[in-house]
Amino acid sequence: MSIKLFVFLILLNLISACSTAIAKPDFQKSDFEIDAVPISVCCKDDLHGKRGPYLPADGISKALITIKLKNNNGIHLAKNKDLKIQITTSAGKISKTQFDDKEGVFIAYLTSSDKQENAIVKYTVNDKDSTQKLEIPFLKNIVLNGDFERNGVRHDRPNAVYWGAINSSSNNIDYKDSFAGKRAICLKRTGKEKAKKSGISQTLKFTNRGRFYQGSLWLKGTPGLKSRVYLQQVNPYYSYVGIKSYQLTDKWTKVTFTAATHIPDSYSLRIEYETKPGQAGVMCIDDVRLQSSGHVDFVFKKKSIDKRFFNYNSASLPASVWPEKKGFPVDSIRIYSGWNAVEKKPGQYIWTNTVPRGGMAGDKLINFLNSKGAEPMMVIGTPPKWTWEKNWQKTNRWLTINNFNNWENWIKTIGNHYKGRVRYYQLWNEIDMPFRVKKNGKIRFGPGYKDYQNGEKVVALTKSAHKILKSIDPNITIVAPSATMLHAAKFYDSFFYHGGGKYIDVIAFHCYPGNEQAQGIAVDTDGCSAVAAQLRSLRDAYNLQHLPIWNTESGVSEANDENGNRIFRHLVSTWISGVERIFYYNLDNNPTPFELYDWKYGKLTNNGKGFRMAANLLNGAKVVRAETKQDGTATVELLLSSGRKVYILWNLEQKVSMSIPPQWRVKTIKTIDSQRDFQATIPNQVEIGREVKLLFAE
C-alpha cells in the first residue's frame, strides 16, 4: 500500500468519526429530568426543605427551573439547535426560557402568585409531553407585618403593628441596618430589668388541626446571648408546638424552625432573648415568616414492624399477668425502681420494694422478666426527700440536689446491682410535671416545674449518669428523661441546646390520646403524631438523626362506642409517625381506664381486643403507604410477612361510601367487633367511618 493511500484512509476514518460525533442525538422524552431551586424568596431568603422546593405566595419570589439530561454523556443541549423545549405552569408565571450556554441545560424562571396554591410545572420536548412534572407549593406567610415595614406607636414608644411586647420590652426602634427593606426591630436591654427576658409576640389563630409549619427569621445582636423563637398554644397549658434556640452573632443570620399543631386554637409566636443580671444587650429581628405546608408528614421506617414495637408499663406485676398469655407480643417492660423507694435513708437500700402496689416488684420482678426474655427498662430518677434542697416548696425544684455526690453514688449502686440484668435505664419520668401536695399532706413525686427548663442542670446530671452506667456496661441504653406532649418540644430544645444529645441513646416522650377531632393530622387520631413531628424536627436541627424516638408511656381511655377501634388507630398512627417503640400503660393489677385485660373477671377489655388485633396484624408487616384523602378517609397500606396486602381505612370526619379500586384485588373485608372479633363481608362498596375497616387482598 502506498503512503498516499494510507494517509487518505486515515483521513477518511477521522472524518467519519467526527461526523458520527456531531450527529443529532435521538432524544427520548424519558431522557430528561426537571428540578427547581428557589432563588429569591422574600428578601434574599432561600427555602428548600425536606418537602421539596416551595415559594412564598407573594407574587415576586422566584425559582430557577432546570431541565437537563439524566445522563448527558457530554451532550451540550444548547448546541442542539433543533431541540425545542417548552415549559408551562398551572399557577404563577414562567419567564426567561432559554438554553444556558455555560451549563448546557435549559432554564426558566417561575414567579409565584399571590395566592396559596400549588403550581404544577410541566414541559414538552419537541412537542412531546414529558413523563415528569414538578409540583411547587406557593405558601402564604401567616405572620402579619413580618418585615416590620409597618410601624406605629404604643404607649408613646415606637412599636411594630400587629406585634406585642414580652415583659414590657416596648422599646422597639427602627434599625437602619435592616436585613431587607427599610426597617427591622431591635430590642435593647440595659441590665436593670427585673425580668431576664425580652421579646415580641404575635397571636395567630389556626383553624385546622395537625398542620405542619415551616418558619424562618433573621437575627443579629450582642454576640453570645441566647435567643429563641417558639410557637406556643395559648390555652390551656401553654403547650409548645415548635421551638428553636440560637446564639446571637453580630451578623445577620437566618434561623429556621418548624412546628406541628395539635388542635385548632390560638397560638402565640414569640421571639425573645435573655441577659444575665446587670448585663446589657440588643437583639434585632427582621423578615419573620411562618407558612403552613400541609398535614404533618409520616416517616415510617421501611423495615418490618416486630415485637420490639410493643411494650408495657408496670410498677408491680402479678405472676399471672403476662402479656403473651393473652396474645400480646412483648419485648420490654418499663418499671419504676424509684430512688425514693430504694434508698429512703442514706446508704440503706431496699431492693425488694420498688414502688410496690401488690404483686412482684424490685429484684423479684427483674428476675421474673429476665426469665421470660423480656427487657426491663428502669426509671431511676425520683430522689428521696433527704436529698432535696432546703425550701424546695418555694423553689419547686429538686434536680438541684443538695449534694451531687449523692446522685453519682446512687447511679453507681443501681448500675452495679443490676449489672447484666438491666440494659435500659430512663433517668426521669415526666420531667416537665410539677410537684403536687395533696390535701392529706402527701407529696405526689415528680420533677420540679422550673427545673425541667434548667437545661444545663439536667444535662449535667444526664452526663454523669451516662459516664457511670456506660463504664459498668457499655451495652446499656440510656433513655432520655421523658417529657409530656405539652412541653416535650420546649424541654428537648433546651436539653439539646446544652449538649444533652451526646449523653442519650433514645429520645422519649409521653402522649395519651386526647379527644379525636375530624380535621387533623393525616391518619393520626390524637395529636401524638404532631409531638413526634416536633421532636423529629428538633432532632434533625441539632444533627441527632441517629437517635430513635420512643413513646414510653401511652394509654387509650376506653370508650364503649369504639369497641377497640380507637386503640387500633392509635397504634397504627404511632408507627407511621416515626415512633419506633410504644410502652402501653399499664399491666398492673390496678384498674385504670386504659387497661387491656380485666384481671378481676379474666377477660379482654375492648381496648385489649383492639390492641391484640393491631399487634397480630402489624407484627412482621411493612407499611407501604399512608395518606389522607380529600374527603378525610385515612388509608394505610400494609404488606404482611406472607406477601399479602391489607388496606386499613377509617374516616373521622364523616361516613363515606368508597368504591374499592379493582387493582387492590380485595377478597375479604373485616372489622373489629367487641363481641365477635372479626366480621367478614365482600361488597363492591365499603362504608367508611370511625370504625376501622381492614381490606385483605387475595
XYZ file of C-alpha atoms in Angstrom:
698
model
C 0.000 0.000 0.000
C 1.348 3.413 -0.934
C 1.919 6.070 1.668
C -0.582 8.377 -0.061
C -3.331 5.753 0.070
C -2.590 5.038 3.714
C -2.877 8.727 4.670
C -6.091 9.034 2.667
C -7.726 6.149 4.537
C -6.754 7.602 7.900
C -8.268 10.962 6.990
C -11.432 9.246 5.787
C -11.821 7.426 9.109
C -11.293 10.632 11.056
C -13.949 12.443 9.029
C -16.351 9.556 9.558
C -15.714 9.580 13.307
C -16.285 13.327 13.542
C -19.486 13.043 11.544
C -20.727 10.398 13.941
C -19.816 12.562 16.949
C -21.797 15.548 15.739
C -24.790 13.596 14.525
C -28.050 14.830 16.063
C -28.901 12.730 19.142
C -32.162 10.834 19.105
C -33.671 12.294 22.297
C -36.476 10.485 24.089
C -38.803 12.265 26.499
C -37.695 9.913 29.282
C -34.082 11.118 28.874
C -34.756 14.386 30.698
C -35.318 15.443 34.299
C -36.626 18.644 35.861
C -35.651 20.374 39.090
C -36.304 23.682 40.837
C -34.336 25.789 43.302
C -35.805 28.923 44.940
C -33.503 31.867 44.221
C -35.248 34.958 45.624
C -37.532 34.066 48.471
C -38.558 37.189 50.355
C -35.579 39.366 50.566
C -32.620 37.093 49.784
C -34.129 34.184 51.723
C -33.721 30.623 50.462
C -36.193 27.861 51.239
C -35.685 24.308 50.106
C -36.636 21.753 52.752
C -37.417 18.075 53.024
C -40.746 18.660 51.368
C -39.048 19.925 48.242
C -38.904 23.473 46.892
C -41.627 25.939 47.780
C -42.143 29.677 47.392
C -43.903 32.372 49.402
C -47.240 33.348 47.883
C -46.156 36.955 47.411
C -46.182 37.341 43.630
C -42.468 38.271 43.493
C -40.436 35.291 44.724
C -38.782 33.194 42.038
C -37.473 29.692 41.476
C -34.984 28.611 38.839
C -36.358 25.714 36.794
C -33.717 23.477 35.214
C -34.223 20.772 32.584
C -31.273 18.552 31.841
C -30.381 15.119 30.574
C -30.303 12.377 33.196
C -27.029 11.120 31.725
C -25.652 13.805 29.456
C -22.653 11.816 28.154
C -21.021 15.085 27.219
C -24.024 16.263 25.181
C -24.491 20.038 25.333
C -28.211 20.873 25.000
C -27.565 24.454 23.933
C -25.636 23.247 20.872
C -28.559 21.139 19.638
C -30.342 23.850 17.671
C -33.137 21.523 16.560
C -34.125 20.801 20.156
C -37.353 22.519 21.196
C -38.312 22.699 24.905
C -41.388 24.446 26.292
C -42.401 24.910 29.953
C -45.896 25.627 31.294
C -47.285 26.104 34.794
C -50.757 25.854 36.312
C -50.081 28.777 38.684
C -47.633 31.660 38.798
C -45.716 32.831 35.750
C -42.942 31.322 33.596
C -40.372 33.747 32.114
C -36.888 33.911 30.546
C -36.924 30.466 28.999
C -33.565 29.826 27.374
C -30.645 27.475 26.910
C -27.752 28.031 29.294
C -24.639 28.006 27.106
C -22.304 27.628 30.063
C -24.013 24.723 31.813
C -25.504 23.134 28.717
C -29.005 22.911 30.201
C -32.391 24.533 29.605
C -33.580 27.027 32.212
C -36.617 29.137 33.035
C -37.848 31.263 35.912
C -41.060 30.630 37.843
C -42.572 33.582 39.695
C -45.050 32.760 42.458
C -48.621 34.025 42.531
C -50.084 35.895 45.499
C -52.475 33.024 46.275
C -51.818 29.959 48.399
C -51.889 27.248 45.763
C -49.729 24.592 44.167
C -48.055 25.153 40.809
C -47.817 22.111 38.549
C -44.862 22.699 36.212
C -44.809 20.623 33.009
C -42.643 20.663 29.910
C -42.514 19.291 26.379
C -39.523 18.153 24.332
C -40.015 18.585 20.590
C -43.765 18.901 21.219
C -43.872 15.609 23.130
C -45.264 15.702 26.668
C -42.673 14.900 29.307
C -43.004 11.950 31.614
C -42.195 14.202 34.554
C -43.867 17.111 36.271
C -42.905 19.234 39.232
C -45.223 20.462 41.989
C -44.198 23.641 43.807
C -46.453 24.996 46.589
C -46.963 28.750 46.912
C -47.315 29.302 50.665
C -48.832 32.319 52.403
C -46.933 33.989 55.233
C -49.224 33.684 58.248
C -47.280 36.327 60.172
C -48.574 39.871 59.799
C -46.015 42.635 59.294
C -43.223 40.083 59.443
C -40.895 42.502 57.642
C -41.665 45.297 60.184
C -42.207 47.836 57.439
C -45.428 48.991 59.129
C -44.602 50.858 62.320
C -46.835 52.564 64.817
C -46.731 53.980 68.333
C -47.828 52.252 71.531
C -47.542 53.846 74.980
C -45.575 56.719 73.414
C -42.914 54.343 72.104
C -42.252 53.111 68.573
C -43.820 49.719 68.016
C -44.382 47.409 65.075
C -48.009 46.999 64.042
C -49.529 43.579 64.975
C -46.684 42.790 67.389
C -46.884 42.875 71.190
C -44.134 43.103 73.793
C -42.896 40.351 76.113
C -42.041 41.512 79.654
C -42.764 45.140 78.736
C -39.942 45.283 76.226
C -41.717 48.020 74.301
C -38.557 49.976 73.467
C -38.701 48.724 69.883
C -36.957 51.044 67.457
C -36.327 51.366 63.754
C -32.976 49.911 62.831
C -31.293 51.319 59.761
C -29.094 48.282 59.172
C -32.092 46.090 58.416
C -31.627 42.778 56.697
C -34.011 43.858 53.952
C -36.355 46.732 53.350
C -36.189 49.938 55.378
C -36.801 48.645 58.898
C -36.018 45.927 61.392
C -36.967 45.702 65.062
C -34.382 45.969 67.837
C -34.916 45.128 71.497
C -32.482 46.779 73.879
C -31.789 45.734 77.464
C -29.860 47.848 79.968
C -29.286 45.104 82.539
C -31.543 46.783 85.102
C -34.722 44.943 84.075
C -36.387 42.652 86.633
C -37.319 40.071 84.003
C -34.352 38.291 82.441
C -36.033 38.030 79.013
C -37.387 40.490 76.485
C -39.115 39.872 73.220
C -42.049 40.364 70.893
C -45.075 38.204 70.176
C -47.991 37.878 67.779
C -51.169 35.854 68.318
C -52.226 33.641 65.410
C -55.490 31.747 65.008
C -55.259 28.292 63.447
C -58.493 26.645 62.377
C -57.068 23.278 61.336
C -55.672 20.517 63.491
C -52.499 18.648 62.702
C -50.779 21.062 60.349
C -47.061 21.338 59.749
C -45.478 24.813 59.681
C -42.102 25.957 58.416
C -40.718 29.247 59.600
C -37.689 31.470 59.276
C -36.416 34.801 60.551
C -33.223 36.817 60.501
C -31.407 37.738 63.723
C -28.349 39.671 64.856
C -27.321 41.121 68.179
C -24.894 41.056 71.064
C -22.648 38.038 70.399
C -23.118 35.096 72.742
C -26.581 35.940 74.032
C -29.185 33.187 73.808
C -32.310 33.813 71.763
C -35.194 31.576 70.850
C -38.253 31.569 68.645
C -41.239 29.407 69.503
C -44.887 28.787 68.748
C -46.962 28.247 71.867
C -50.573 27.211 72.327
C -52.332 29.977 74.235
C -54.752 27.734 76.147
C -54.962 25.764 78.328
C -51.431 24.566 79.153
C -49.192 26.801 77.035
C -48.085 23.769 75.091
C -45.049 24.318 72.869
C -45.601 23.073 69.328
C -42.367 24.361 67.825
C -39.185 25.924 69.190
C -35.608 26.744 68.185
C -32.826 28.287 70.294
C -29.982 30.254 68.755
C -26.849 32.038 69.965
C -26.708 35.588 68.619
C -23.853 36.917 66.481
C -23.086 40.402 65.181
C -24.043 39.407 61.614
C -27.496 38.857 60.160
C -28.138 35.109 60.280
C -31.117 33.117 59.114
C -32.737 30.908 61.765
C -35.234 28.275 60.636
C -37.743 26.406 62.763
C -40.676 24.050 62.355
C -43.906 23.497 64.262
C -46.716 20.952 64.289
C -50.054 21.839 65.878
C -52.251 19.545 67.956
C -55.674 21.179 67.722
C -57.395 24.264 66.269
C -56.685 27.089 68.703
C -54.976 30.417 69.214
C -51.188 30.224 69.186
C -48.598 32.801 70.149
C -45.488 33.248 68.001
C -42.814 34.550 70.367
C -39.264 35.761 69.732
C -37.166 36.548 72.791
C -33.656 36.729 74.201
C -32.186 36.820 77.691
C -29.366 38.502 79.582
C -27.789 37.908 82.963
C -28.431 40.391 85.821
C -26.602 43.637 85.106
C -25.816 42.646 81.518
C -26.839 44.916 78.654
C -27.632 43.587 75.222
C -29.537 44.008 71.994
C -31.338 41.696 69.575
C -32.505 42.762 66.120
C -35.161 40.882 64.135
C -36.246 41.049 60.506
C -38.291 39.141 57.910
C -40.235 36.732 60.092
C -42.109 34.065 58.118
C -44.368 31.176 59.075
C -46.001 29.051 56.387
C -48.280 26.043 56.522
C -47.043 23.279 54.253
C -49.846 20.799 54.775
C -50.537 17.853 57.035
C -47.906 16.518 59.370
C -45.950 14.076 57.269
C -45.023 10.479 58.017
C -41.586 8.959 58.192
C -42.395 5.337 58.896
C -39.448 3.010 58.589
C -39.132 0.744 55.588
C -38.155 -2.066 57.918
C -40.742 -4.530 59.166
C -42.574 -3.944 62.422
C -41.564 -6.541 65.001
C -42.410 -7.264 68.615
C -39.945 -4.614 69.804
C -42.620 -2.068 68.931
C -44.970 -3.490 71.594
C -44.009 -2.743 75.201
C -45.759 -2.044 78.503
C -45.552 -0.193 81.809
C -45.750 -1.928 85.174
C -44.929 -0.900 88.724
C -45.782 -4.268 90.280
C -46.736 -7.252 88.163
C -48.773 -10.251 89.367
C -47.242 -13.514 88.121
C -50.488 -14.429 86.355
C -50.441 -11.213 84.371
C -48.125 -11.877 81.449
C -48.915 -10.314 78.042
C -48.029 -13.331 75.914
C -50.540 -15.436 77.844
C -53.247 -13.148 76.480
C -51.902 -12.965 72.937
C -49.994 -9.676 73.245
C -46.419 -9.548 71.890
C -43.904 -8.115 74.364
C -40.278 -7.013 74.201
C -39.764 -4.730 77.192
C -41.494 -3.776 80.451
C -40.961 -0.276 81.844
C -40.825 -0.300 85.654
C -40.288 2.322 88.342
C -37.344 1.486 90.590
C -37.541 4.893 92.223
C -34.548 6.212 94.166
C -37.076 7.457 96.717
C -38.328 3.880 97.297
C -34.984 2.057 97.307
C -32.848 4.446 99.383
C -35.275 6.025 101.816
C -32.391 6.604 104.217
C -28.803 7.348 103.154
C -26.905 4.154 102.408
C -29.817 1.812 103.238
C -31.113 0.015 100.139
C -34.353 -1.946 99.933
C -34.240 -3.908 96.680
C -37.420 -5.875 97.333
C -39.816 -2.955 97.093
C -39.709 -0.552 94.202
C -42.933 1.432 94.327
C -44.985 -1.637 95.364
C -48.685 -1.993 94.562
C -49.099 -5.675 95.235
C -47.553 -8.418 93.151
C -43.934 -8.662 92.069
C -41.614 -5.691 92.444
C -37.914 -4.992 92.839
C -35.479 -7.871 92.390
C -38.274 -10.407 92.160
C -39.835 -8.587 89.204
C -36.471 -8.135 87.467
C -35.670 -11.838 87.809
C -39.122 -12.764 86.504
C -38.723 -10.557 83.419
C -35.255 -11.969 82.757
C -36.686 -15.495 82.898
C -39.289 -14.522 80.280
C -36.728 -13.000 77.940
C -38.236 -9.516 78.367
C -36.012 -6.465 78.764
C -36.668 -4.397 81.925
C -36.443 -0.624 81.468
C -35.917 1.067 84.822
C -36.969 4.638 85.607
C -34.499 5.683 88.282
C -34.507 9.434 88.804
C -37.017 10.372 91.528
C -34.849 11.405 94.519
C -35.691 10.686 98.177
C -36.647 13.534 100.453
C -33.327 13.574 102.291
C -31.576 14.697 99.073
C -33.723 17.758 98.489
C -32.526 21.313 98.901
C -33.924 23.369 101.726
C -37.095 25.318 100.985
C -37.835 23.165 97.938
C -41.524 24.054 98.312
C -40.685 27.658 97.478
C -38.386 26.947 94.579
C -40.465 23.991 93.352
C -37.245 22.266 92.310
C -35.447 19.047 93.015
C -32.925 18.495 90.267
C -30.590 20.833 92.150
C -29.933 18.018 94.632
C -28.203 19.159 97.838
C -25.119 17.045 97.095
C -24.128 15.995 93.588
C -22.173 13.071 95.042
C -25.443 11.557 96.288
C -26.658 11.318 92.698
C -23.475 9.709 91.427
C -23.392 7.232 94.307
C -26.994 6.194 93.561
C -26.264 5.671 89.857
C -23.184 3.555 90.667
C -25.141 1.496 93.187
C -28.125 0.658 90.983
C -25.929 0.106 87.916
C -23.762 -2.426 89.737
C -26.700 -4.094 91.489
C -28.481 -4.852 88.202
C -25.378 -5.384 86.064
C -26.175 -7.968 83.396
C -29.875 -7.955 84.308
C -30.992 -4.476 83.194
C -29.835 -2.836 79.944
C -32.328 0.044 79.658
C -32.294 2.967 82.097
C -34.574 6.000 81.850
C -33.336 8.838 84.003
C -36.600 10.605 84.916
C -40.322 10.210 84.462
C -42.267 13.182 83.037
C -39.633 15.719 83.885
C -41.910 18.626 82.970
C -44.623 17.830 85.545
C -44.548 19.806 88.841
C -44.921 18.699 92.430
C -48.404 18.389 93.819
C -49.103 18.349 97.544
C -52.375 16.553 98.230
C -54.903 17.594 100.871
C -53.697 14.875 103.213
C -50.224 16.366 103.059
C -48.714 13.582 100.960
C -46.436 14.620 98.145
C -47.008 13.490 94.627
C -43.495 12.702 93.458
C -42.466 14.411 90.273
C -39.846 16.805 89.000
C -39.857 20.499 89.688
C -41.727 22.593 87.168
C -38.906 25.122 86.958
C -36.135 22.592 86.839
C -37.070 20.999 83.555
C -36.337 24.355 81.950
C -32.872 24.319 83.530
C -31.250 22.535 80.623
C -27.705 22.921 81.934
C -28.533 21.120 85.192
C -30.468 18.320 83.521
C -27.623 17.765 81.063
C -25.029 17.742 83.873
C -26.918 15.000 85.717
C -27.504 13.072 82.481
C -23.827 13.310 81.532
C -22.815 11.952 84.923
C -25.275 9.033 84.725
C -24.161 8.255 81.158
C -20.489 8.096 82.141
C -21.114 5.857 85.162
C -23.571 3.428 83.562
C -21.564 3.027 80.346
C -18.445 2.282 82.422
C -20.351 -0.507 84.191
C -21.739 -1.958 80.956
C -21.089 -0.360 77.528
C -24.210 -2.103 76.177
C -26.532 -0.188 78.489
C -29.044 2.026 76.654
C -29.631 5.476 78.171
C -33.217 6.607 77.558
C -33.686 10.368 77.888
C -35.923 11.863 80.565
C -39.486 11.610 79.315
C -41.481 14.792 78.802
C -45.221 15.019 78.242
C -46.744 16.149 74.978
C -47.402 19.594 76.484
C -43.771 20.552 76.967
C -41.736 17.942 75.078
C -40.595 20.416 72.414
C -39.537 23.016 74.976
C -37.686 20.527 77.157
C -35.770 18.908 74.313
C -34.820 22.211 72.720
C -33.172 23.247 75.987
C -31.722 19.764 76.518
C -30.195 19.583 73.032
C -29.043 23.220 73.111
C -26.898 22.421 76.171
C -25.428 19.300 74.571
C -27.642 16.627 76.115
C -27.971 14.702 72.860
C -24.424 13.364 73.319
C -25.386 11.516 76.501
C -28.526 9.629 75.484
C -29.319 6.770 73.132
C -33.090 7.327 72.845
C -35.447 10.335 72.804
C -38.556 9.704 74.925
C -41.909 11.434 75.301
C -45.333 10.626 76.748
C -48.548 11.080 74.842
C -52.032 9.921 75.752
C -54.637 10.332 73.006
C -56.991 13.203 73.663
C -60.342 13.887 72.101
C -60.334 12.908 68.463
C -61.303 15.613 66.033
C -62.201 15.334 62.413
C -59.746 17.749 60.859
C -56.276 16.670 61.615
C -53.022 15.034 61.124
C -53.103 12.724 58.149
C -54.164 9.348 59.525
C -53.481 10.434 63.132
C -56.237 10.324 65.735
C -54.971 12.134 68.779
C -52.215 14.673 68.223
C -49.395 12.301 69.154
C -48.096 12.432 65.596
C -47.720 16.192 65.969
C -45.490 15.684 69.011
C -43.427 13.117 67.114
C -43.054 15.603 64.243
C -41.880 18.316 66.661
C -39.248 16.009 68.134
C -38.096 14.823 64.710
C -37.590 18.427 63.626
C -35.631 19.304 66.770
C -33.566 16.147 66.492
C -32.671 16.970 62.884
C -31.946 20.616 63.690
C -29.346 19.540 66.259
C -27.880 16.855 63.938
C -29.060 13.976 66.112
C -30.794 11.981 63.380
C -29.302 8.748 64.733
C -31.430 8.891 67.895
C -34.681 6.872 67.763
C -37.895 8.255 69.276
C -39.957 6.215 71.748
C -43.303 6.912 73.400
C -42.522 5.437 76.825
C -45.990 5.934 78.278
C -49.257 5.949 76.391
C -52.748 4.700 77.011
C -56.169 4.964 75.420
C -59.161 5.588 77.637
C -61.797 3.019 76.843
C -64.909 4.277 75.067
C -67.890 1.946 74.853
C -68.822 3.085 71.370
C -65.342 2.455 69.990
C -65.006 -1.296 70.686
C -61.228 -1.261 70.340
C -61.139 0.882 67.194
C -59.553 3.856 68.885
C -56.562 1.957 70.250
C -56.142 0.257 66.874
C -55.930 3.645 65.160
C -53.519 4.897 67.823
C -51.065 2.026 67.376
C -51.061 2.369 63.595
C -50.624 6.154 63.804
C -47.761 5.807 66.272
C -45.684 3.641 63.942
C -46.242 5.703 60.810
C -45.217 8.841 62.734
C -41.674 7.544 63.081
C -42.011 6.358 66.693
C -40.126 3.073 66.925
C -41.445 1.802 70.263
C -44.534 2.334 72.364
C -44.911 1.435 76.061
C -48.576 0.940 76.888
C -49.865 1.967 80.307
C -50.264 -0.410 82.055
C -50.125 -4.103 83.054
C -50.623 -3.766 86.806
C -53.411 -5.456 88.694
C -54.644 -1.939 89.168
C -57.859 -0.942 87.369
C -57.438 2.031 85.049
C -59.470 3.345 82.108
C -56.621 2.160 79.874
C -56.296 -1.493 80.868
C -56.132 -4.224 78.243
C -57.283 -7.076 80.439
C -59.815 -7.228 83.243
C -57.801 -9.246 85.748
C -60.748 -9.481 88.139
C -63.095 -11.162 85.655
C -60.414 -12.763 83.494
C -61.354 -11.321 80.099
C -60.088 -8.926 77.473
C -61.387 -5.373 77.559
C -62.455 -3.666 74.345
C -59.059 -1.960 74.407
C -57.421 -5.349 74.760
C -59.227 -6.689 71.716
C -58.232 -3.711 69.589
C -54.651 -3.904 70.822
C -54.390 -7.620 70.117
C -55.917 -7.228 66.650
C -53.472 -4.450 65.783
C -50.497 -6.321 67.234
C -51.273 -9.518 65.358
C -51.710 -7.585 62.112
C -48.733 -5.229 62.439
C -46.191 -7.683 63.811
C -43.940 -8.622 60.890
C -45.648 -6.248 58.420
C -44.290 -3.274 56.465
C -46.120 -0.001 55.900
C -46.084 0.731 52.169
C -48.192 3.901 52.081
C -50.126 6.208 54.410
C -52.254 9.163 53.334
C -55.433 11.117 53.975
C -57.740 11.742 51.028
C -59.701 14.912 50.326
C -62.855 13.557 51.983
C -60.943 12.695 55.172
C -60.519 8.980 54.523
C -57.307 7.665 56.048
C -55.616 4.897 54.076
C -52.722 2.792 55.331
C -51.353 0.088 53.045
C -49.642 -2.851 54.760
C -47.548 -5.628 53.280
C -47.761 -8.676 55.532
C -44.841 -11.047 56.016
C -46.795 -13.583 53.946
C -46.704 -11.198 50.972
C -50.420 -10.413 51.242
C -51.573 -6.786 51.255
C -54.021 -5.222 53.711
C -55.614 -1.784 53.342
C -56.613 -0.109 56.636
C -59.321 2.548 56.273
C -61.186 4.947 58.556
C -62.698 8.438 58.428
C -63.130 10.703 61.457
C -64.856 13.498 59.535
C -67.855 11.757 58.063
C -69.262 8.496 56.823
C -68.471 7.917 53.171
C -69.066 5.183 50.645
C -65.988 4.193 48.700
C -65.660 2.078 45.590
C -62.908 -0.453 46.088
C -60.190 0.012 43.429
C -60.046 -3.157 41.327
C -56.237 -3.140 41.424
C -56.429 -3.750 45.187
C -57.892 -7.190 44.404
C -59.768 -7.217 47.708
C -61.079 -10.589 48.759
C -62.230 -10.012 52.339
C -63.246 -7.035 54.471
C -63.006 -7.317 58.237
C -63.885 -5.073 61.156
C -63.024 -5.016 64.835
C -66.046 -6.053 66.880
C -66.188 -6.271 70.652
C -68.334 -9.413 70.661
C -67.216 -11.422 67.646
C -63.732 -10.116 66.941
C -63.536 -10.039 63.107
C -66.589 -9.919 60.890
C -66.072 -10.658 57.178
C -68.041 -9.354 54.198
C -67.232 -8.980 50.493
C -69.091 -5.997 48.989
C -68.049 -3.960 45.953
C -68.506 -0.825 48.018
C -67.283 -0.183 51.539
C -68.764 2.223 54.084
C -66.045 4.088 55.962
C -66.390 5.950 59.262
C -64.809 5.844 62.709
C -64.859 2.058 62.634
C -61.633 0.608 61.224
C -62.090 -1.428 58.044
C -59.460 -3.982 57.032
C -59.461 -4.883 53.338
C -57.461 -8.051 52.654
C -56.175 -8.610 49.130
C -56.040 -12.024 47.511
